[in-house]
Short mmCIF file of C-alpha atoms in Angstrom, two decimals:
data_model
loop_
_atom_site.label_atom_id
_atom_site.label_comp_id
_atom_site.label_asym_id
_atom_site.label_seq_id
_atom_site.Cartn_x
_atom_site.Cartn_y
_atom_site.Cartn_z
CA MET A 1158 53.62 -13.13 -9.19
CA ASN A 1159 56.27 -10.07 -8.62
CA ARG A 1160 58.11 -10.21 -11.26
CA VAL A 1161 58.01 -7.76 -14.39
CA LEU A 1162 55.97 -8.28 -17.55
CA THR A 1163 58.53 -9.29 -20.40
CA LEU A 1164 58.09 -9.62 -24.22
CA ASP A 1165 58.51 -13.03 -24.00
CA ASP A 1166 55.20 -13.24 -21.58
CA SER A 1167 53.22 -11.33 -24.22
CA VAL A 1168 54.28 -13.27 -27.10
CA VAL A 1169 53.68 -16.40 -25.38
CA ALA A 1170 50.19 -15.19 -24.03
CA GLY A 1171 49.23 -13.80 -27.37
CA ILE A 1172 50.38 -17.27 -28.96
CA ALA A 1173 47.89 -19.03 -26.38
CA LEU A 1174 44.99 -16.97 -27.00
CA ALA A 1175 45.35 -17.24 -30.78
CA ALA A 1176 45.61 -20.95 -30.82
CA GLY A 1177 42.29 -20.83 -28.67
CA LEU A 1178 40.87 -18.84 -31.44
CA LEU A 1179 42.25 -21.02 -34.25
CA ALA A 1180 41.08 -24.08 -32.31
CA ALA A 1181 37.57 -22.45 -32.01
CA PHE A 1182 37.54 -21.79 -35.66
CA LEU A 1183 38.38 -24.95 -36.80
CA SER A 1184 36.09 -27.00 -34.62
CA ARG A 1185 33.46 -24.64 -35.73
CA THR A 1186 34.10 -25.52 -39.45
CA LEU A 1187 34.75 -29.48 -38.60
CA LEU A 1188 31.13 -29.18 -36.76
CA ARG A 1189 29.81 -27.55 -39.26
CA TRP A 1190 30.56 -30.11 -41.76
CA LEU A 1191 29.46 -33.11 -39.37
CA ALA A 1192 25.81 -31.25 -38.96
CA LYS A 1193 25.51 -31.65 -42.64
CA HIS A 1194 26.25 -35.40 -42.61
CA ALA A 1195 23.94 -35.54 -39.41
CA LYS A 1196 21.19 -34.11 -41.47
CA ARG A 1197 20.98 -37.01 -43.89
CA THR A 1198 20.42 -39.60 -40.87
CA ARG A 1199 16.56 -40.41 -39.82
CA TRP A 1200 17.25 -39.99 -36.33
CA SER A 1201 17.14 -36.25 -35.31
CA GLY A 1202 18.83 -36.70 -31.99
CA ASP A 1203 22.62 -36.48 -33.79
CA ASP A 1204 21.40 -33.26 -35.18
CA VAL A 1205 20.96 -31.85 -31.44
CA MET A 1206 24.12 -32.88 -30.11
CA VAL A 1207 25.90 -31.66 -32.94
CA ASP A 1208 24.29 -28.19 -32.75
CA ALA A 1209 25.26 -28.10 -29.12
CA LEU A 1210 28.72 -29.00 -29.43
CA ARG A 1211 29.11 -25.90 -32.55
CA THR A 1212 28.41 -23.81 -29.25
CA VAL A 1213 30.17 -25.59 -26.51
CA VAL A 1214 33.21 -26.67 -28.20
CA PRO A 1215 34.48 -23.09 -29.48
CA TRP A 1216 33.92 -21.13 -26.41
CA ALA A 1217 35.68 -23.94 -24.63
CA ALA A 1218 38.73 -23.42 -26.80
CA ILE A 1219 38.69 -19.55 -26.29
CA ALA A 1220 38.23 -19.93 -22.68
CA GLY A 1221 41.12 -22.60 -22.67
CA GLY A 1222 43.25 -20.08 -24.70
CA ALA A 1223 42.31 -17.34 -22.22
CA ALA A 1224 43.36 -19.35 -19.46
CA SER A 1225 46.67 -20.25 -20.59
CA ALA A 1226 47.42 -16.64 -21.58
CA ALA A 1227 46.54 -15.59 -18.36
CA ALA A 1228 48.53 -18.16 -16.54
CA VAL A 1229 52.12 -17.26 -18.49
CA LEU A 1230 51.40 -13.34 -17.38
CA PRO A 1231 53.03 -12.08 -14.35
CA LEU A 1232 49.44 -11.53 -12.62
CA LYS A 1233 48.85 -10.97 -8.75
CA LYS A 1234 47.17 -14.33 -7.04
CA ALA A 1235 44.08 -12.49 -6.52
CA VAL A 1236 43.70 -11.13 -10.36
CA GLN A 1237 44.70 -14.73 -11.38
CA HIS A 1238 41.97 -16.28 -9.26
CA THR A 1239 39.32 -13.63 -10.59
CA VAL A 1240 40.11 -14.36 -14.13
CA ASN A 1241 40.11 -18.25 -13.81
CA GLN A 1242 37.10 -18.10 -11.71
CA SER A 1243 35.27 -15.78 -14.64
CA LEU A 1244 36.63 -17.99 -17.13
CA THR A 1245 34.86 -20.89 -15.43
CA VAL A 1246 31.63 -19.34 -14.62
CA LEU A 1247 31.50 -18.59 -18.57
CA LEU A 1248 32.25 -22.12 -19.55
CA ILE A 1249 29.61 -23.50 -17.23
CA PHE A 1250 27.00 -21.21 -18.38
CA VAL A 1251 27.88 -22.10 -21.60
CA VAL A 1252 27.78 -25.89 -20.93
CA THR A 1253 24.52 -25.50 -19.20
CA VAL A 1254 22.77 -23.62 -21.58
CA SER A 1255 23.99 -26.17 -24.34
CA ALA A 1256 23.06 -29.20 -21.95
CA ALA A 1257 19.73 -27.77 -21.61
CA ARG A 1258 19.28 -27.34 -25.68
CA VAL A 1259 20.68 -31.05 -25.89
CA VAL A 1260 18.46 -32.57 -23.25
CA ALA A 1261 15.14 -30.83 -24.45
CA GLY A 1262 15.97 -31.71 -27.92
CA LEU A 1263 16.40 -35.37 -27.33
CA VAL A 1264 13.34 -35.59 -25.16
CA ARG A 1265 11.42 -33.93 -28.09
CA SER A 1266 13.25 -36.31 -30.59
CA VAL A 1267 12.57 -39.64 -28.50
CA THR A 1268 8.72 -38.52 -27.97
CA SER A 1269 8.16 -37.76 -31.44
CA SER A 1270 9.83 -40.78 -32.44
CA ARG A 1271 7.40 -43.09 -30.55
CA SER A 1272 3.50 -43.61 -31.54
CA GLY A 1273 1.26 -42.69 -28.27
CA VAL A 1274 3.75 -40.18 -27.06
CA ALA A 1275 3.38 -36.36 -27.20
CA GLY A 1276 5.83 -35.26 -29.73
CA SER A 1277 4.72 -31.84 -29.75
CA ALA A 1278 3.61 -31.45 -26.01
CA THR A 1279 6.01 -28.70 -24.42
CA ILE A 1280 5.25 -29.66 -20.72
CA PHE A 1281 8.26 -32.48 -20.77
CA VAL A 1282 10.67 -30.59 -22.60
CA ASN A 1283 10.09 -27.28 -20.32
CA ILE A 1284 10.64 -29.51 -17.10
CA THR A 1285 13.57 -30.92 -18.61
CA ARG A 1286 15.13 -27.54 -19.51
CA ILE A 1287 14.14 -25.99 -16.31
CA LEU A 1288 15.78 -28.58 -14.03
CA VAL A 1289 19.33 -28.34 -16.29
CA LEU A 1290 19.39 -25.10 -15.98
CA ALA A 1291 18.69 -25.13 -12.21
CA ILE A 1292 21.47 -27.41 -11.87
CA GLY A 1293 23.82 -25.24 -13.62
CA PHE A 1294 22.73 -22.41 -11.40
CA LEU A 1295 23.79 -24.09 -8.23
CA VAL A 1296 26.82 -25.24 -9.89
CA VAL A 1297 27.76 -21.56 -10.63
CA LEU A 1298 26.90 -20.61 -7.18
CA GLN A 1299 29.31 -23.18 -5.50
CA THR A 1300 32.08 -22.21 -8.07
CA LEU A 1301 31.65 -18.52 -7.03
CA GLY A 1302 31.95 -19.72 -3.21
CA ILE A 1303 28.35 -19.24 -2.50
CA SER A 1304 27.04 -21.99 -0.18
CA ILE A 1305 24.07 -23.65 -1.77
CA ALA A 1306 22.79 -25.24 1.58
CA PRO A 1307 20.99 -22.20 3.03
CA LEU A 1308 19.52 -21.68 -0.42
CA LEU A 1309 18.27 -25.14 -0.45
CA THR A 1310 16.84 -25.09 3.04
CA ALA A 1311 15.30 -21.86 2.05
CA LEU A 1312 13.74 -23.28 -0.93
CA GLY A 1313 12.40 -26.23 1.28
CA VAL A 1314 10.95 -23.92 3.85
CA GLY A 1315 9.41 -21.37 1.28
CA GLY A 1316 8.19 -24.31 -0.96
CA LEU A 1317 5.15 -25.07 1.21
CA ALA A 1318 3.92 -21.14 1.19
CA VAL A 1319 4.60 -21.34 -2.78
CA ALA A 1320 2.40 -24.38 -3.11
CA LEU A 1321 -0.45 -23.05 -1.01
CA ALA A 1322 -0.21 -19.77 -3.12
CA LEU A 1323 -0.13 -21.71 -6.67
CA GLN A 1324 -2.38 -24.28 -6.05
CA ASP A 1325 -4.56 -23.65 -9.19
CA THR A 1326 -1.00 -23.58 -11.26
CA LEU A 1327 0.10 -26.61 -9.54
CA ALA A 1328 -3.04 -28.48 -10.04
CA ASN A 1329 -2.71 -27.93 -13.75
CA LEU A 1330 0.87 -28.65 -13.91
CA PHE A 1331 0.25 -32.09 -12.45
CA ALA A 1332 -3.02 -32.57 -14.25
CA GLY A 1333 -0.93 -32.09 -17.34
CA ILE A 1334 1.53 -34.55 -16.68
CA HIS A 1335 -1.10 -37.29 -15.68
CA ILE A 1336 -2.65 -36.67 -18.70
CA LEU A 1337 0.31 -37.11 -20.76
CA ALA A 1338 1.32 -40.22 -18.96
CA SER A 1339 -1.91 -41.95 -18.90
CA LYS A 1340 -2.18 -41.19 -22.67
CA THR A 1341 -5.63 -40.50 -22.81
CA VAL A 1342 -5.16 -37.41 -24.80
CA GLN A 1343 -2.05 -36.72 -27.17
CA PRO A 1344 -1.46 -33.63 -29.60
CA GLY A 1345 -3.10 -34.20 -32.88
CA ASP A 1346 -5.90 -36.01 -31.14
CA TYR A 1347 -9.70 -34.82 -32.11
CA ILE A 1348 -11.80 -34.34 -28.78
CA LYS A 1349 -15.03 -33.38 -27.50
CA LEU A 1350 -15.64 -32.25 -24.05
CA SER A 1351 -18.83 -32.46 -22.12
CA SER A 1352 -19.07 -28.97 -21.82
CA GLY A 1353 -19.07 -28.57 -25.53
CA GLU A 1354 -15.56 -27.40 -26.60
CA GLU A 1355 -14.20 -29.82 -29.21
CA GLY A 1356 -11.38 -29.73 -31.74
CA TYR A 1357 -7.70 -30.93 -32.55
CA VAL A 1358 -5.51 -30.65 -29.57
CA GLU A 1359 -2.46 -28.59 -30.73
CA ASP A 1360 -0.16 -28.65 -27.71
CA ILE A 1361 -0.31 -29.64 -23.69
CA ASN A 1362 1.99 -27.25 -21.62
CA TRP A 1363 2.43 -27.02 -18.09
CA ARG A 1364 -0.58 -25.07 -17.58
CA GLN A 1365 -3.26 -25.56 -20.12
CA THR A 1366 -4.43 -27.19 -23.35
CA THR A 1367 -4.51 -25.54 -26.77
CA VAL A 1368 -7.10 -27.19 -28.86
CA ARG A 1369 -8.01 -25.78 -32.39
CA ALA A 1370 -11.49 -25.97 -33.48
CA LEU A 1371 -12.72 -26.60 -37.11
CA SER A 1372 -13.15 -23.11 -37.34
CA ASN A 1373 -9.47 -22.74 -37.08
CA ASN A 1374 -10.13 -20.74 -33.68
CA LEU A 1375 -7.99 -21.75 -30.61
CA VAL A 1376 -9.58 -22.80 -27.64
CA VAL A 1377 -7.61 -22.76 -24.28
CA ILE A 1378 -8.51 -25.05 -21.66
CA PRO A 1379 -6.76 -25.36 -18.13
CA ASN A 1380 -5.57 -29.16 -17.60
CA GLY A 1381 -7.15 -29.36 -14.53
CA GLN A 1382 -10.60 -28.88 -16.17
CA LEU A 1383 -9.73 -31.21 -18.81
CA ALA A 1384 -8.77 -33.90 -16.49
CA LYS A 1385 -12.27 -33.55 -14.87
CA SER A 1386 -14.56 -33.49 -17.79
CA ASN A 1387 -16.39 -35.99 -19.43
CA MET A 1388 -14.27 -36.30 -22.83
CA THR A 1389 -14.62 -38.23 -26.10
CA ASN A 1390 -11.17 -38.92 -27.91
CA TYR A 1391 -12.00 -39.65 -31.82
CA MET A 1392 -8.60 -40.83 -32.49
CA ARG A 1393 -8.65 -43.70 -29.55
CA PRO A 1394 -8.01 -46.62 -29.79
CA GLU A 1395 -7.63 -45.97 -33.51
CA GLN A 1396 -8.05 -43.06 -36.15
CA GLN A 1397 -10.48 -44.48 -38.24
CA LEU A 1398 -14.25 -44.53 -37.25
CA THR A 1399 -17.59 -45.18 -38.81
CA VAL A 1400 -20.13 -42.43 -39.11
CA LEU A 1401 -24.14 -43.14 -39.38
CA VAL A 1402 -26.49 -41.34 -42.14
CA GLN A 1403 -30.28 -41.84 -41.76
CA VAL A 1404 -32.02 -42.26 -45.10
CA GLY A 1405 -35.72 -43.11 -45.70
CA VAL A 1406 -37.59 -44.59 -48.77
CA ALA A 1407 -41.49 -44.82 -49.54
CA TYR A 1408 -43.16 -47.75 -48.57
CA ASP A 1409 -43.96 -48.97 -52.26
CA SER A 1410 -40.15 -49.24 -52.67
CA ASP A 1411 -38.59 -52.72 -53.28
CA LEU A 1412 -36.49 -53.02 -50.28
CA GLU A 1413 -34.04 -55.54 -52.14
CA HIS A 1414 -33.43 -52.99 -54.85
CA VAL A 1415 -32.95 -49.83 -52.46
CA GLU A 1416 -30.47 -52.04 -50.44
CA ARG A 1417 -28.46 -53.05 -53.75
CA VAL A 1418 -28.47 -49.54 -55.06
CA THR A 1419 -27.37 -47.97 -51.53
CA SER A 1420 -24.61 -50.28 -51.41
CA GLU A 1421 -23.20 -49.48 -54.79
CA VAL A 1422 -22.99 -45.89 -53.89
CA ILE A 1423 -21.58 -46.70 -50.88
CA ALA A 1424 -18.67 -48.45 -52.41
CA GLU A 1425 -18.37 -45.74 -55.09
CA VAL A 1426 -18.07 -43.23 -52.38
CA MET A 1427 -15.23 -45.51 -50.27
CA ALA A 1428 -13.11 -46.04 -53.51
CA GLY A 1429 -13.25 -42.24 -54.98
CA VAL A 1430 -13.64 -39.72 -52.37
CA ASP A 1431 -10.43 -38.84 -50.05
CA GLY A 1432 -10.58 -39.77 -46.55
CA ALA A 1433 -12.54 -42.72 -46.97
CA VAL A 1434 -12.00 -46.26 -45.99
CA PRO A 1435 -11.79 -48.42 -49.41
CA ASP A 1436 -11.84 -51.56 -47.71
CA HIS A 1437 -15.07 -50.61 -45.57
CA GLU A 1438 -17.85 -53.16 -46.18
CA PRO A 1439 -21.10 -51.42 -46.94
CA ALA A 1440 -23.43 -51.76 -44.25
CA ILE A 1441 -27.09 -50.82 -44.57
CA ARG A 1442 -29.49 -51.79 -41.56
CA PHE A 1443 -33.57 -51.02 -41.64
CA HIS A 1444 -35.19 -50.08 -38.59
CA THR A 1445 -37.80 -47.98 -38.55
CA PHE A 1446 -41.76 -48.11 -40.09
CA GLY A 1447 -42.19 -44.03 -40.18
CA ASP A 1448 -45.13 -41.98 -40.60
CA SER A 1449 -44.23 -41.66 -44.24
CA ARG A 1450 -41.44 -43.75 -45.10
CA ILE A 1451 -39.54 -46.93 -44.19
CA GLY A 1452 -36.26 -45.60 -42.55
CA PHE A 1453 -32.67 -47.09 -42.53
CA THR A 1454 -29.29 -46.36 -41.53
CA VAL A 1455 -26.12 -46.52 -43.78
CA ILE A 1456 -22.89 -46.75 -42.05
CA LEU A 1457 -19.94 -45.36 -43.48
CA GLY A 1458 -15.99 -45.83 -42.60
CA VAL A 1459 -13.96 -42.59 -42.66
CA GLY A 1460 -10.18 -42.09 -42.11
CA GLU A 1461 -10.42 -39.41 -39.32
CA PHE A 1462 -12.78 -37.20 -37.63
CA SER A 1463 -12.64 -34.26 -40.02
CA ASP A 1464 -13.03 -36.49 -43.17
CA GLN A 1465 -16.77 -37.19 -42.17
CA TYR A 1466 -17.95 -34.25 -43.47
CA ARG A 1467 -16.68 -34.36 -46.85
CA ILE A 1468 -17.90 -38.11 -47.35
CA LYS A 1469 -21.17 -37.32 -46.00
CA HIS A 1470 -21.51 -34.54 -48.27
CA GLU A 1471 -20.59 -36.85 -51.56
CA PHE A 1472 -22.62 -39.99 -50.40
CA ILE A 1473 -25.83 -37.84 -50.01
CA LYS A 1474 -25.36 -36.21 -53.50
CA ARG A 1475 -24.38 -39.25 -55.09
CA LEU A 1476 -27.25 -41.34 -53.37
CA HIS A 1477 -29.93 -38.70 -54.22
CA ARG A 1478 -28.84 -38.80 -57.99
CA ARG A 1479 -28.76 -42.40 -58.19
CA TYR A 1480 -32.27 -42.92 -56.52
CA ARG A 1481 -33.74 -40.26 -59.03
CA GLU A 1482 -32.21 -42.53 -61.99
CA GLU A 1483 -33.46 -45.77 -60.45
CA GLY A 1484 -36.92 -44.35 -59.41
CA ILE A 1485 -36.69 -44.78 -55.68
CA ARG A 1486 -39.04 -42.36 -54.10
CA ILE A 1487 -37.92 -40.37 -51.13
CA PRO A 1488 -40.93 -39.07 -49.81
CA ALA A 1489 -41.56 -35.94 -47.94
CA PRO A 1490 -42.99 -36.19 -44.51
CA ALA A 1491 -46.99 -36.13 -44.66
CA ARG A 1492 -50.08 -36.56 -42.36
CA THR A 1493 -53.73 -37.08 -42.74
CA VAL A 1494 -56.10 -35.23 -40.74
CA ALA A 1495 -59.62 -36.49 -40.54
CA LEU A 1496 -62.19 -34.08 -39.59
CA GLN A 1497 -65.42 -35.44 -38.27
CA GLN A 1498 -68.56 -33.59 -38.47
CA GLY A 1499 -70.61 -33.15 -35.14
CA ALA A 1500 -72.01 -30.59 -33.07
CA VAL A 1501 -69.73 -27.80 -31.63
CA VAL A 1502 -70.56 -26.52 -28.09
CA ILE A 1503 -69.03 -23.34 -26.65
CA PRO A 1504 -68.86 -23.41 -23.29
CA GLN A 1505 -70.98 -20.87 -21.14
CA GLN A 1506 -69.30 -17.86 -19.46
CA ARG A 1507 -70.39 -17.23 -15.63
CA SER A 1508 -69.93 -14.28 -13.85
CA GLY A 1509 -67.90 -13.93 -10.37
CA ASP A 1510 -71.06 -14.67 -8.30
CA GLY A 1511 -71.79 -17.82 -10.39
CA ALA A 1512 -74.83 -16.48 -12.46
CA VAL A 1513 -74.79 -17.35 -16.19
CA GLN A 1514 -74.01 -14.46 -17.99
CA GLY A 1515 -75.21 -15.64 -21.49
CA GLU A 1516 -76.05 -18.71 -23.10
CA ARG A 1517 -75.21 -19.44 -27.00
CA PRO A 1518 -77.07 -22.13 -28.85
CA ALA A 1519 -75.28 -25.02 -30.25
CA LEU A 1520 -73.88 -24.73 -33.49
CA HIS A 1521 -74.50 -27.64 -35.92
CA ASP A 1522 -72.54 -28.50 -39.15
#
């Protein structure tokens, strides 16, 4: 425009800008009220969306007020275009960041609400966030008048070189996706690898799997190595499992009495120890005539892997006390050695030419 700036133009522009600021304040107050009500619901997805709107709507109101103020001012076309373009880029940036937050939050919410899906695995969250940010970046470039076709072509050509340079990284990425998609390992599972590493899976991200050992140390395992290793998952197909305790009693024991007493101790432990399975049926199996004892196996039910140590601890203590009260002996290993009297002959020593250097008489008992 070529006209001169007047007082009316300034007043209208100020009113437009103030209206945008007022709308931003009111919308933020309303969304804060909605956020309080959203927290009362069981679904966490509404919390994520309301939180994103609290960022987008106020900025959109401010940008709209600024655009309206710029429209009523007698600005040159180039300046007007620059202002509108800057406000558009700002709005696209805010919307992109908020959309990335919403999508990542919804993915985290959906996965955490479904059993057998990695709720805390960051690999899916990070991939969705990067995709949304990349789309927003391309939209910004297109808005600024920069053609994205050459960029996409360059990315396609350079993708081969990047893939060759990042073979290990991409292998770990796809291995992590495969692990999560196949549901063989999920955060919270207790696993043990053939190489010896074991612990609770804390997280599976784009490159590595973090495992927390029982010593509370973190073990970092590349996804590629995890996918190729022989692995035992103690949480699949169910969390409850059975543990075996080996016991032995003396040969002169009444095995019926031993079985009855042991069953009573098992029932006591299953009902009174945290982590045990109360409805577990006592299982005792005699299996070996040993050197000094009759061996049998006691099968205990535990709620999850780490509970077995506490349950074994309590079971052995109570069983030992009960055996002492009942007069049941747990013999120590013993071995009888029979010595036979007879002649002991010491071999003769010969020199290098075969001559006998000396002969010692035989010794007799």
